[in-house]
Amino acid sequence: MDSLEEKLRDSGSELLLDILQKTVKHPLCVKHPPSVKYARCFLSELIRKPSGDSVTLSESSAIISHGTTGLVTWNAALYLAEWAIENPAAFTHRTVLELGSGAGLTGLAICKMCHPRAYVFSDCHGLVLEQLRGNILLNGLLLESDATAPAQHPGHNTHNTESPRVTVAQLDWDIVTAPQLAAFQPDVIIAADVLYCPETVLSLVRVLQTLSACQKDRQAPDAYIAFTIRNPETCRLFTTELGKAGISWEAVPRHNQKLFPYEEHSEMEILKLML
């Protein structure tokens, strides 16, 4: 890995040196280093394609911490971020609502690379929301005050036109109301790696059905749900419940770009829902 860093330092590119300082040489990354495999894959990709932006992320060192899995990044979040970067038109100049944002990697990548008009990160766990706010600020994005209805003022944007209007919302799928969901007015809805148990699947479908019903005269939003196929029964339950809710779906073709290293034998998929 040291030889890869030397190649980048000797390349003479100020952009590459700047990316190094903001990623593998960032104080946070030095203090909490990623795995050698991850760093090597990142540096190798950087050598092959010296362009683009970077995302800095603070995560928990434990898979489950304080009763939540939302403090780390899961594979489907990486997979959905890759797809978004390859398909930026799906998000450009649109309002995006992310359900279960977790550590925030997918949303940060979309905010930096896909130029949405507004982006709503959401989760229900207090520690996750706290970490989300920190990661948003860590990446140089301006964060509006927490909101339950961030889209009530669609014309209001005090930020640079190149920077999306970013909010963090506390959203409990089991108690959120139709008026609260309607207030977000999303053009795009996304979620990654949230199909981990039957109870969560049922709650997610209820939220999606409510979002579908409260659009009134607005065009129905696009919805993309990414997941790792760990338990086929859970995935079948999701598509079955979508059918009961009257929500049709189609599998999104696999994208070409691979930016992140995944666990071996991980099988991931993205479904586009027609709300």
XYZ file of N, CA and C in Angstrom:
825
model
N 0.826 -1.198 0.000
C 0.000 0.000 0.000
C 0.867 1.259 0.000
N 2.035 1.192 0.679
C 2.936 2.345 0.702
C 3.410 2.703 -0.701
N 3.637 1.670 -1.537
C 4.099 1.933 -2.906
C 3.019 2.654 -3.711
N 1.742 2.321 -3.454
C 0.659 3.006 -4.146
C 0.618 4.479 -3.752
N 0.806 4.757 -2.464
C 0.824 6.147 -2.010
C 1.989 6.901 -2.634
N 3.146 6.234 -2.750
C 4.320 6.885 -3.355
C 4.049 7.229 -4.817
N 3.396 6.324 -5.547
C 3.067 6.598 -6.948
C 2.184 7.827 -7.074
N 1.192 7.930 -6.163
C 0.292 9.079 -6.208
C 1.016 10.367 -5.837
N 1.874 10.308 -4.827
C 2.616 11.513 -4.416
C 3.566 11.974 -5.509
N 4.149 11.000 -6.251
C 5.124 11.331 -7.299
C 4.475 11.687 -8.620
N 3.134 11.634 -8.673
C 2.452 11.880 -9.942
C 2.499 13.346 -10.350
N 2.743 14.212 -9.383
C 2.818 15.641 -9.690
C 1.477 16.316 -9.817
N 0.397 15.598 -9.546
C -0.939 16.174 -9.677
C -1.372 16.778 -8.349
N -1.655 18.068 -8.348
C -2.137 18.713 -7.133
C -3.492 18.138 -6.717
N -4.321 17.764 -7.716
C -5.626 17.184 -7.415
C -5.470 15.883 -6.637
N -4.556 15.002 -7.093
C -4.357 13.734 -6.405
C -3.827 13.942 -4.995
N -2.898 14.871 -4.842
C -2.361 15.151 -3.514
C -3.461 15.679 -2.593
N -4.328 16.520 -3.151
C -5.427 17.068 -2.362
C -6.398 15.954 -1.943
N -6.676 15.018 -2.886
C -7.555 13.892 -2.570
C -6.940 13.016 -1.487
N -5.626 12.784 -1.570
C -4.949 11.993 -0.544
C -5.101 12.624 0.841
N -4.896 13.950 0.895
C -4.986 14.639 2.179
C -6.392 14.603 2.751
N -7.398 14.531 1.878
C -8.783 14.534 2.335
C -9.333 13.128 2.556
N -8.543 12.111 2.234
C -9.037 10.736 2.390
C -8.085 9.937 3.289
N -7.165 9.176 2.698
C -6.329 8.275 3.506
C -5.396 9.017 4.448
N -5.072 10.286 4.146
C -4.207 11.072 5.017
C -4.986 12.036 5.913
N -6.325 11.972 5.818
C -7.143 12.825 6.673
C -6.931 12.401 8.139
N -6.850 13.355 9.073
C -6.622 12.994 10.483
C -7.592 11.951 11.026
N -8.851 12.028 10.596
C -9.837 11.057 11.056
C -9.518 9.660 10.540
N -9.052 9.593 9.297
C -8.713 8.303 8.695
C -7.428 7.738 9.307
N -6.506 8.614 9.662
C -5.269 8.173 10.306
C -5.567 7.628 11.702
N -6.489 8.298 12.400
C -6.853 7.871 13.755
C -7.658 6.579 13.735
N -8.587 6.469 12.769
C -9.426 5.266 12.645
C -9.249 4.698 11.233
N -8.136 4.040 10.956
C -7.837 3.604 9.588
C -8.794 2.530 9.086
N -9.167 2.607 7.797
C -9.977 1.537 7.199
C -9.125 0.291 7.006
N -9.755 -0.776 6.573
C -9.004 -2.010 6.339
C -7.984 -1.803 5.225
N -6.915 -2.588 5.272
C -5.876 -2.497 4.245
C -6.460 -2.800 2.867
N -7.374 -3.778 2.806
C -8.005 -4.138 1.524
C -8.767 -2.953 0.948
N -9.527 -2.283 1.789
C -10.325 -1.140 1.329
C -9.394 -0.025 0.840
N -8.365 0.291 1.639
C -7.445 1.369 1.266
C -6.710 1.055 -0.035
N -6.299 -0.206 -0.198
C -5.573 -0.583 -1.420
C -6.476 -0.441 -2.645
N -7.721 -0.883 -2.536
C -8.661 -0.757 -3.657
C -8.920 0.712 -3.985
N -9.046 1.528 -2.952
C -9.281 2.955 -3.166
C -8.092 3.600 -3.877
N -6.880 3.324 -3.412
C -5.694 3.931 -4.016
C -5.490 3.445 -5.446
N -5.777 2.168 -5.685
C -5.634 1.633 -7.044
C -6.595 2.321 -8.003
N -7.833 2.537 -7.554
C -8.826 3.225 -8.381
C -8.421 4.670 -8.614
N -7.826 5.288 -7.607
C -7.402 6.677 -7.717
C -6.296 6.823 -8.758
N -5.391 5.860 -8.807
C -4.318 5.892 -9.797
C -4.887 5.765 -11.209
N -5.900 4.882 -11.361
C -6.470 4.657 -12.695
C -7.301 5.832 -13.172
N -7.969 6.526 -12.240
C -8.882 7.585 -12.656
C -8.723 8.798 -11.739
N -7.757 9.669 -12.031
C -7.456 10.797 -11.156
C -8.428 11.964 -11.321
N -9.684 11.753 -10.969
C -10.650 12.844 -11.050
C -11.774 12.576 -10.076
N -12.656 13.560 -9.902
C -13.827 13.357 -9.072
C -13.680 13.930 -7.688
N -14.691 13.700 -6.860
C -14.745 14.247 -5.517
C -14.577 13.112 -4.519
N -14.486 13.449 -3.248
C -14.308 12.440 -2.216
C -15.359 12.625 -1.129
N -15.622 11.540 -0.407
C -16.546 11.557 0.717
C -15.795 11.111 1.962
N -15.867 11.897 3.019
C -15.253 11.555 4.296
C -16.349 11.102 5.246
N -16.107 9.992 5.951
C -17.175 9.392 6.738
C -16.664 8.972 8.109
N -17.428 9.310 9.144
C -17.179 8.814 10.494
C -18.154 7.672 10.762
N -17.623 6.530 11.224
C -18.455 5.366 11.485
C -18.108 4.765 12.838
N -18.965 3.870 13.304
C -18.681 3.108 14.507
C -17.777 1.938 14.152
N -16.992 1.490 15.116
C -16.122 0.329 14.884
C -16.869 -0.981 15.128
N -18.102 -0.900 15.636
C -18.893 -2.097 15.926
C -20.046 -2.216 14.943
N -20.346 -3.443 14.518
C -21.451 -3.669 13.585
C -22.772 -3.264 14.228
N -22.963 -3.644 15.489
C -24.142 -3.241 16.240
C -23.687 -2.452 17.458
N -24.188 -1.250 17.612
C -23.785 -0.402 18.731
C -24.998 0.355 19.253
N -25.181 0.340 20.577
C -26.298 1.042 21.212
C -27.647 0.638 20.606
N -27.745 -0.643 20.232
C -29.017 -1.157 19.733
C -29.346 -0.779 18.304
N -28.375 -0.296 17.535
C -28.636 0.071 16.140
C -27.525 -0.427 15.230
N -27.879 -0.731 13.978
C -26.884 -1.101 12.961
C -26.598 0.082 12.033
N -27.135 1.256 12.376
C -27.058 2.407 11.475
C -25.805 3.243 11.586
N -24.835 2.809 12.407
C -23.621 3.602 12.594
C -22.478 3.140 11.702
N -22.733 2.152 10.844
C -21.734 1.684 9.890
C -22.347 1.666 8.490
N -21.499 1.570 7.476
C -21.955 1.507 6.091
C -22.052 0.059 5.645
N -23.211 -0.312 5.078
C -23.424 -1.670 4.595
C -23.273 -1.714 3.082
N -23.088 -2.947 2.572
C -22.731 -3.107 1.158
C -23.725 -2.475 0.191
N -25.014 -2.606 0.460
C -26.006 -2.079 -0.482
C -25.946 -0.557 -0.578
N -25.496 0.103 0.494
C -25.325 1.558 0.436
C -24.208 1.915 -0.540
N -23.135 1.137 -0.542
C -22.048 1.334 -1.498
C -22.541 1.064 -2.920
N -23.298 -0.005 -3.066
C -23.806 -0.409 -4.385
C -24.735 0.657 -4.959
N -25.618 1.194 -4.109
C -26.537 2.229 -4.572
C -25.787 3.521 -4.895
N -24.750 3.845 -4.123
C -23.942 5.032 -4.409
C -23.267 4.898 -5.775
N -22.730 3.720 -6.067
C -22.111 3.487 -7.382
C -23.121 3.688 -8.502
N -24.309 3.120 -8.322
C -25.338 3.244 -9.357
C -25.717 4.709 -9.551
N -25.842 5.449 -8.460
C -26.217 6.860 -8.551
C -25.154 7.664 -9.283
N -23.900 7.401 -8.992
C -22.809 8.130 -9.643
C -22.810 7.841 -11.142
N -23.189 6.625 -11.521
C -23.247 6.260 -12.939
C -24.528 6.766 -13.602
N -25.541 7.103 -12.804
C -26.836 7.560 -13.334
C -27.270 8.861 -12.655
N -26.469 9.921 -12.759
C -26.759 11.160 -12.023
C -28.064 11.827 -12.428
N -28.520 11.601 -13.669
C -29.750 12.258 -14.138
C -30.970 11.870 -13.296
N -30.899 10.727 -12.624
C -32.019 10.300 -11.781
C -32.212 11.226 -10.580
N -31.188 12.024 -10.256
C -31.228 12.851 -9.053
C -31.011 14.341 -9.318
N -30.483 14.690 -10.470
C -30.123 16.079 -10.748
C -31.335 17.005 -10.686
N -31.201 18.096 -9.910
C -32.247 19.122 -9.750
C -33.542 18.558 -9.182
N -33.448 17.504 -8.380
C -34.638 16.892 -7.801
C -34.512 16.845 -6.276
N -35.637 16.686 -5.604
C -35.648 16.549 -4.147
C -35.636 15.066 -3.796
N -34.651 14.661 -3.015
C -34.447 13.253 -2.689
C -34.741 13.024 -1.209
N -35.553 12.020 -0.911
C -35.804 11.582 0.452
C -35.178 10.205 0.631
N -34.227 10.104 1.567
C -33.616 8.803 1.848
C -34.199 8.255 3.140
N -34.697 7.019 3.080
C -35.264 6.345 4.242
C -34.197 5.459 4.875
N -33.886 5.697 6.140
C -32.864 4.900 6.815
C -31.476 5.228 6.304
N -31.034 6.462 6.502
C -29.773 6.924 5.902
C -28.536 6.310 6.541
N -28.628 5.868 7.799
C -27.459 5.277 8.446
C -26.314 6.266 8.540
N -25.114 5.818 8.183
C -23.928 6.676 8.275
C -23.919 7.779 7.220
N -24.713 7.622 6.161
C -24.885 8.712 5.205
C -24.075 8.646 3.929
N -23.363 7.540 3.685
C -22.477 7.506 2.514
C -23.227 7.698 1.206
N -24.333 6.981 1.008
C -25.064 7.082 -0.257
C -25.519 8.513 -0.510
N -26.116 9.129 0.498
C -26.600 10.497 0.341
C -25.493 11.497 0.098
N -24.373 11.337 0.784
C -23.247 12.252 0.592
C -22.699 12.137 -0.826
N -22.620 10.902 -1.320
C -22.151 10.705 -2.699
C -23.101 11.361 -3.695
N -24.404 11.213 -3.480
C -25.390 11.812 -4.379
C -25.318 13.334 -4.306
N -25.203 13.880 -3.090
C -25.118 15.339 -2.928
C -23.909 15.912 -3.651
N -22.792 15.180 -3.631
C -21.558 15.699 -4.216
C -21.454 15.452 -5.715
N -22.034 14.349 -6.191
C -21.797 13.937 -7.575
C -23.007 14.075 -8.492
N -24.218 14.163 -7.926
C -25.425 14.108 -8.763
C -26.236 15.397 -8.771
N -25.848 16.390 -7.988
C -26.448 17.730 -7.999
C -27.960 17.739 -7.784
N -28.448 17.113 -6.706
C -29.883 17.232 -6.404
C -30.215 18.656 -5.969
N -31.487 19.032 -6.096
C -31.922 20.346 -5.608
C -31.964 20.362 -4.080
N -32.478 19.277 -3.501
C -32.566 19.165 -2.048
C -32.407 17.698 -1.671
N -31.861 17.462 -0.476
C -31.658 16.083 -0.018
C -32.081 15.986 1.440
N -32.940 15.007 1.736
C -33.408 14.780 3.098
C -32.842 13.448 3.591
N -31.908 13.516 4.533
C -31.434 12.327 5.227
C -32.435 12.027 6.349
N -32.768 10.769 6.560
C -33.695 10.454 7.650
C -33.314 9.151 8.328
N -33.590 9.093 9.611
C -33.398 7.881 10.399
C -34.183 8.073 11.686
N -34.249 7.020 12.511
C -35.051 7.135 13.729
C -34.208 7.141 14.998
N -32.968 6.670 14.922
C -32.144 6.515 16.122
C -31.353 7.787 16.403
N -31.401 8.245 17.650
C -30.749 9.501 18.007
C -29.265 9.533 17.710
N -28.543 8.458 18.012
C -27.101 8.433 17.764
C -26.796 8.453 16.265
N -27.636 7.773 15.497
C -27.454 7.777 14.040
C -27.645 9.189 13.488
N -28.682 9.875 13.949
C -28.932 11.243 13.497
C -27.781 12.171 13.877
N -27.239 11.982 15.071
C -26.103 12.800 15.510
C -24.886 12.573 14.625
N -24.607 11.287 14.310
C -23.482 10.971 13.440
C -23.719 11.495 12.025
N -24.968 11.404 11.561
C -25.317 11.914 10.234
C -25.001 13.404 10.113
N -25.433 14.171 11.112
C -25.169 15.613 11.073
C -23.669 15.881 11.011
N -22.916 15.143 11.803
C -21.467 15.322 11.796
C -20.849 14.992 10.451
N -21.301 13.900 9.822
C -20.751 13.509 8.519
C -21.118 14.513 7.430
N -22.310 15.076 7.506
C -22.719 16.090 6.523
C -21.808 17.310 6.623
N -21.578 17.782 7.843
C -20.710 18.950 8.044
C -19.267 18.617 7.696
N -18.845 17.382 7.977
C -17.481 16.937 7.681
C -17.191 17.015 6.187
N -18.228 16.894 5.374
C -18.060 16.920 3.918
C -18.346 18.292 3.305
N -18.405 19.302 4.142
C -18.521 20.665 3.634
C -19.888 21.060 3.142
N -20.910 20.279 3.479
C -22.271 20.621 3.067
C -22.935 21.451 4.154
N -23.746 22.416 3.747
C -24.480 23.234 4.699
C -25.720 22.477 5.150
N -25.959 22.500 6.443
C -27.052 21.728 7.014
C -28.103 22.661 7.585
N -29.333 22.550 7.071
C -30.425 23.335 7.627
C -30.865 22.740 8.953
N -31.620 23.501 9.731
C -32.118 23.007 11.014
C -32.916 21.738 10.798
N -32.877 20.853 11.797
C -33.647 19.611 11.701
C -35.091 19.928 11.360
N -35.698 19.062 10.570
C -37.045 19.360 10.089
C -37.884 18.105 10.034
N -39.169 18.257 10.287
C -40.112 17.175 9.999
C -40.806 17.457 8.678
N -40.675 18.687 8.190
C -41.296 19.072 6.921
C -40.363 19.998 6.159
N -39.187 19.501 5.706
C -38.205 20.366 5.087
C -38.609 20.917 3.737
N -39.630 20.345 3.107
C -39.990 20.797 1.758
C -41.152 21.776 1.759
N -41.514 22.296 2.918
C -42.644 23.218 2.971
C -42.336 24.545 2.288
N -41.053 24.829 2.096
C -40.651 26.068 1.456
C -39.766 25.743 0.253
N -40.341 25.163 -0.805
C -39.536 24.675 -1.925
C -38.761 25.764 -2.624
N -39.186 27.009 -2.530
C -38.456 28.072 -3.195
C -37.330 28.630 -2.371
N -37.236 28.202 -1.106
C -36.254 28.766 -0.190
C -34.951 27.993 -0.286
N -33.890 28.642 -0.679
C -32.574 28.016 -0.704
C -31.529 29.100 -0.545
N -30.964 29.182 0.649
C -29.969 30.218 0.927
C -28.561 29.759 0.553
N -28.443 28.549 0.053
C -27.121 28.013 -0.251
C -26.698 28.366 -1.672
N -25.450 28.071 -1.943
C -24.943 28.157 -3.300
C -25.790 27.261 -4.199
N -26.071 27.716 -5.411
C -26.942 26.945 -6.303
C -26.329 25.593 -6.656
N -25.001 25.446 -6.508
C -24.368 24.175 -6.798
C -24.502 23.198 -5.632
N -24.877 23.688 -4.469
C -24.974 22.860 -3.279
C -26.442 22.600 -2.948
N -26.815 21.342 -2.723
C -28.227 21.052 -2.434
C -28.635 21.562 -1.055
N -29.917 21.773 -0.876
C -30.459 22.110 0.436
C -30.567 20.813 1.225
N -29.797 20.703 2.299
C -29.668 19.445 3.031
C -30.349 19.552 4.391
N -31.179 18.579 4.711
C -31.824 18.514 6.024
C -31.702 17.099 6.580
N -31.815 17.007 7.892
C -31.857 15.720 8.586
C -33.187 15.637 9.317
N -33.920 14.562 9.098
C -35.237 14.402 9.712
C -35.293 13.120 10.524
N -35.875 13.207 11.720
C -36.122 12.011 12.515
C -37.416 11.378 12.022
N -37.314 10.131 11.576
C -38.451 9.488 10.925
C -38.583 8.062 11.436
N -39.588 7.826 12.248
C -39.893 6.490 12.750
C -40.995 5.917 11.868
N -40.694 4.867 11.123
C -41.642 4.324 10.147
C -42.933 3.828 10.793
N -42.890 3.476 12.054
C -44.065 2.897 12.706
C -45.056 3.940 13.199
N -44.614 5.183 13.335
C -45.522 6.197 13.884
C -45.661 7.427 12.990
N -44.860 7.525 11.915
C -44.940 8.700 11.062
C -46.323 8.787 10.419
N -46.826 10.001 10.276
C -48.177 10.207 9.747
C -48.129 10.593 8.266
N -49.269 10.454 7.621
C -49.375 10.831 6.204
C -49.054 12.314 5.982
N -49.563 13.237 6.812
C -49.204 14.650 6.613
C -47.704 14.915 6.742
N -47.051 14.213 7.671
C -45.603 14.389 7.814
C -44.872 13.923 6.561
N -45.276 12.787 6.015
C -44.635 12.271 4.802
C -44.952 13.155 3.597
N -46.194 13.633 3.523
C -46.590 14.475 2.392
C -45.777 15.760 2.345
N -45.387 16.255 3.509
C -44.667 17.526 3.567
C -43.285 17.458 2.932
N -42.714 16.266 2.820
C -41.383 16.155 2.213
C -41.413 16.437 0.710
N -42.509 16.133 0.051
C -42.672 16.356 -1.393
C -41.466 15.853 -2.201
N -41.101 14.583 -2.043
C -39.916 14.088 -2.757
C -40.186 13.810 -4.229
N -39.177 14.022 -5.042
C -39.202 13.574 -6.439
C -38.614 12.172 -6.555
N -37.712 11.850 -5.618
C -37.037 10.553 -5.608
C -36.994 10.046 -4.165
N -37.266 8.760 -3.979
C -37.145 8.115 -2.677
C -36.136 6.984 -2.808
N -35.198 6.910 -1.869
C -34.221 5.824 -1.912
C -34.088 5.203 -0.525
N -33.615 3.965 -0.509
C -33.281 3.281 0.743
C -32.279 2.190 0.410
N -31.367 1.920 1.333
C -30.347 0.894 1.103
C -30.189 0.028 2.344
N -30.197 -1.277 2.128
C -29.977 -2.273 3.180
C -30.896 -2.084 4.376
N -32.176 -1.956 4.095
C -33.160 -1.815 5.177
C -34.097 -3.029 5.262
N -33.840 -4.063 4.453
C -34.699 -5.253 4.463
C -34.063 -6.349 5.310
N -33.871 -6.081 6.593
C -33.128 -7.045 7.403
C -34.012 -7.910 8.301
N -35.312 -7.609 8.393
C -36.203 -8.485 9.159
C -37.630 -8.246 8.684
N -38.543 -9.207 8.895
C -39.919 -9.058 8.417
C -40.622 -7.812 8.947
N -40.387 -7.476 10.220
C -41.054 -6.308 10.797
C -40.657 -5.030 10.064
N -39.383 -4.910 9.737
C -38.903 -3.728 9.023
C -39.482 -3.667 7.616
N -39.581 -4.824 6.964
C -40.159 -4.883 5.623
C -41.593 -4.359 5.643
N -42.389 -4.817 6.597
C -43.778 -4.382 6.682
C -43.882 -2.882 6.948
N -43.009 -2.365 7.823
C -43.021 -0.932 8.127
C -42.622 -0.111 6.910
N -41.602 -0.585 6.176
C -41.150 0.130 4.988
C -42.245 0.190 3.930
N -42.913 -0.934 3.686
C -43.976 -0.961 2.667
C -45.117 -0.034 3.080
N -45.422 0.020 4.358
C -46.473 0.927 4.821
C -46.101 2.378 4.524
N -44.831 2.738 4.772
C -44.373 4.103 4.499
C -44.431 4.394 2.997
N -43.993 3.443 2.183
C -44.012 3.635 0.733
C -45.455 3.773 0.220
N -46.357 2.968 0.770
C -47.758 3.048 0.364
C -48.349 4.402 0.754
N -47.989 4.891 1.934
C -48.480 6.191 2.386
C -47.930 7.308 1.509
N -46.647 7.230 1.175
C -46.051 8.227 0.289
C -46.728 8.218 -1.079
N -47.068 7.029 -1.552
C -47.736 6.907 -2.845
C -49.120 7.546 -2.813
N -49.821 7.373 -1.682
C -51.201 7.855 -1.580
C -51.300 9.351 -1.345
N -50.242 9.983 -0.848
C -50.352 11.392 -0.464
C -49.751 12.347 -1.496
N -49.592 11.864 -2.726
C -49.019 12.733 -3.754
C -50.026 13.718 -4.333
N -51.329 13.387 -4.243
C -52.390 14.242 -4.770
C -52.158 14.514 -6.253
N -51.988 15.782 -6.632
C -51.853 16.111 -8.051
C -50.392 16.112 -8.521
N -49.477 15.814 -7.621
C -48.073 15.793 -8.001
C -47.741 14.494 -8.726
N -46.706 14.569 -9.544
C -46.237 13.359 -10.213
C -45.654 12.416 -9.168
N -45.954 11.143 -9.292
C -45.463 10.161 -8.327
C -43.936 10.125 -8.341
N -43.316 10.024 -7.179
C -41.856 9.993 -7.131
C -41.298 8.671 -7.639
N -40.062 8.718 -8.112
C -39.332 7.486 -8.397
C -38.836 6.933 -7.067
N -38.759 5.619 -6.950
C -38.266 5.007 -5.723
C -37.288 3.892 -6.065
N -36.154 3.896 -5.396
C -35.120 2.887 -5.626
C -34.734 2.270 -4.282
N -34.899 0.962 -4.167
C -34.574 0.249 -2.933
C -33.437 -0.732 -3.239
N -32.301 -0.539 -2.583
C -31.141 -1.415 -2.779
C -30.997 -2.336 -1.576
N -30.632 -3.581 -1.816
C -30.494 -4.516 -0.704
C -29.521 -5.630 -1.043
N -28.920 -6.172 -0.007
C -28.093 -7.366 -0.119
C -28.985 -8.577 0.128
N -28.895 -9.556 -0.749
C -29.741 -10.745 -0.613
C -29.081 -11.686 0.399
N -29.464 -11.511 1.649
C -28.954 -12.380 2.716
C -29.929 -13.537 2.957
N -31.190 -13.196 3.049
C -32.244 -14.194 3.268
C -33.276 -14.050 2.153
N -33.308 -14.986 1.203
C -34.261 -14.884 0.087
C -35.711 -14.758 0.548
N -36.045 -15.355 1.690
C -37.418 -15.274 2.194
C -37.803 -13.830 2.519
N -36.858 -13.076 3.090
C -37.131 -11.680 3.426
C -37.345 -10.866 2.154
N -36.535 -11.146 1.127
C -36.682 -10.438 -0.150
C -38.023 -10.771 -0.805
N -38.427 -12.050 -0.733
C -39.719 -12.450 -1.295
C -40.867 -11.799 -0.537
N -40.704 -11.676 0.778
C -41.728 -11.006 1.571
C -41.888 -9.559 1.112
N -40.766 -8.906 0.817
C -40.819 -7.517 0.373
C -41.608 -7.389 -0.927
N -41.294 -8.194 -1.924
C -42.000 -8.093 -3.206
C -43.465 -8.525 -3.066
N -43.733 -9.498 -2.198
C -45.123 -9.913 -1.957
C -45.929 -8.777 -1.340
N -45.355 -8.110 -0.338
C -46.044 -7.003 0.326
C -46.215 -5.814 -0.616
N -45.241 -5.601 -1.499
C -45.399 -4.541 -2.497
C -46.609 -4.834 -3.378
N -46.758 -6.094 -3.772
C -47.910 -6.475 -4.590
C -49.224 -6.236 -3.869
N -49.290 -6.597 -2.582
C -50.502 -6.371 -1.795
C -50.835 -4.886 -1.687
N -49.771 -4.052 -1.674
C -49.960 -2.598 -1.558
C -50.235 -1.940 -2.907
N -50.238 -2.742 -3.978
C -50.479 -2.181 -5.315
C -49.304 -1.444 -5.894
N -48.096 -1.770 -5.420
C -46.878 -1.112 -5.907
C -46.140 -2.084 -6.824
N -46.060 -1.746 -8.097
C -45.319 -2.590 -9.029
C -43.831 -2.247 -8.972
N -43.009 -3.134 -9.502
C -41.567 -2.931 -9.406
C -40.851 -3.619 -10.570
N -39.612 -3.198 -10.785
C -38.758 -3.858 -11.766
C -37.319 -3.806 -11.269
N -36.548 -4.828 -11.621
C -35.141 -4.866 -11.219
C -34.336 -3.890 -12.077
N -33.455 -3.138 -11.455
C -32.589 -2.200 -12.170
C -31.389 -2.970 -12.715
N -31.056 -2.807 -14.001
C -29.885 -3.509 -14.547
C -28.618 -3.185 -13.760
N -27.743 -4.154 -13.687
C -26.493 -3.957 -12.953
C -25.646 -2.890 -13.651
N -25.005 -2.053 -12.858
C -24.171 -0.989 -13.425
C -22.757 -1.506 -13.677
N -22.003 -0.728 -14.429
C -20.669 -1.181 -14.845
C -19.570 -0.780 -13.867
N -19.754 0.366 -13.224
C -18.690 0.947 -12.424
C -18.609 0.298 -11.047
N -17.429 -0.170 -10.679
C -17.210 -0.698 -9.337
C -16.182 0.175 -8.639
N -16.638 0.924 -7.650
C -15.766 1.854 -6.939
C -15.363 1.340 -5.568
N -16.108 0.381 -5.011
C -15.888 -0.040 -3.639
C -15.623 -1.542 -3.563
N -14.814 -1.957 -2.596
C -14.642 -3.398 -2.368
C -15.790 -3.927 -1.514
N -16.350 -5.065 -1.915
C -17.440 -5.665 -1.169
C -16.962 -6.945 -0.503
N -17.761 -7.388 0.478
C -17.497 -8.701 1.046
C -17.654 -9.751 -0.056
N -16.867 -10.806 0.050
C -16.962 -11.866 -0.948
C -18.362 -12.489 -0.927
N -18.824 -12.869 -2.098
C -20.109 -13.569 -2.280
C -21.311 -12.706 -1.921
N -21.133 -11.382 -1.902
C -22.280 -10.509 -1.654
C -23.087 -10.367 -2.943
N -24.379 -10.651 -2.859
C -25.277 -10.489 -3.995
C -26.234 -9.350 -3.699
N -26.181 -8.314 -4.539
C -26.985 -7.116 -4.292
C -27.896 -6.824 -5.459
N -28.965 -6.092 -5.159
C -29.944 -5.773 -6.192
C -30.577 -4.426 -5.872
N -31.036 -3.739 -6.928
C -31.797 -2.494 -6.775
C -33.131 -2.689 -7.474
N -34.213 -2.392 -6.770
C -35.544 -2.427 -7.374
C -36.030 -1.003 -7.579
N -36.583 -0.738 -8.757
C -37.258 0.531 -9.000
C -38.746 0.296 -8.796
N -39.350 1.072 -7.898
C -40.758 0.915 -7.596
C -41.591 1.945 -8.317
N -42.771 1.551 -8.770
C -43.710 2.463 -9.399
C -44.807 2.800 -8.388
N -44.669 3.936 -7.726
C -45.612 4.311 -6.673
C -46.882 4.910 -7.278
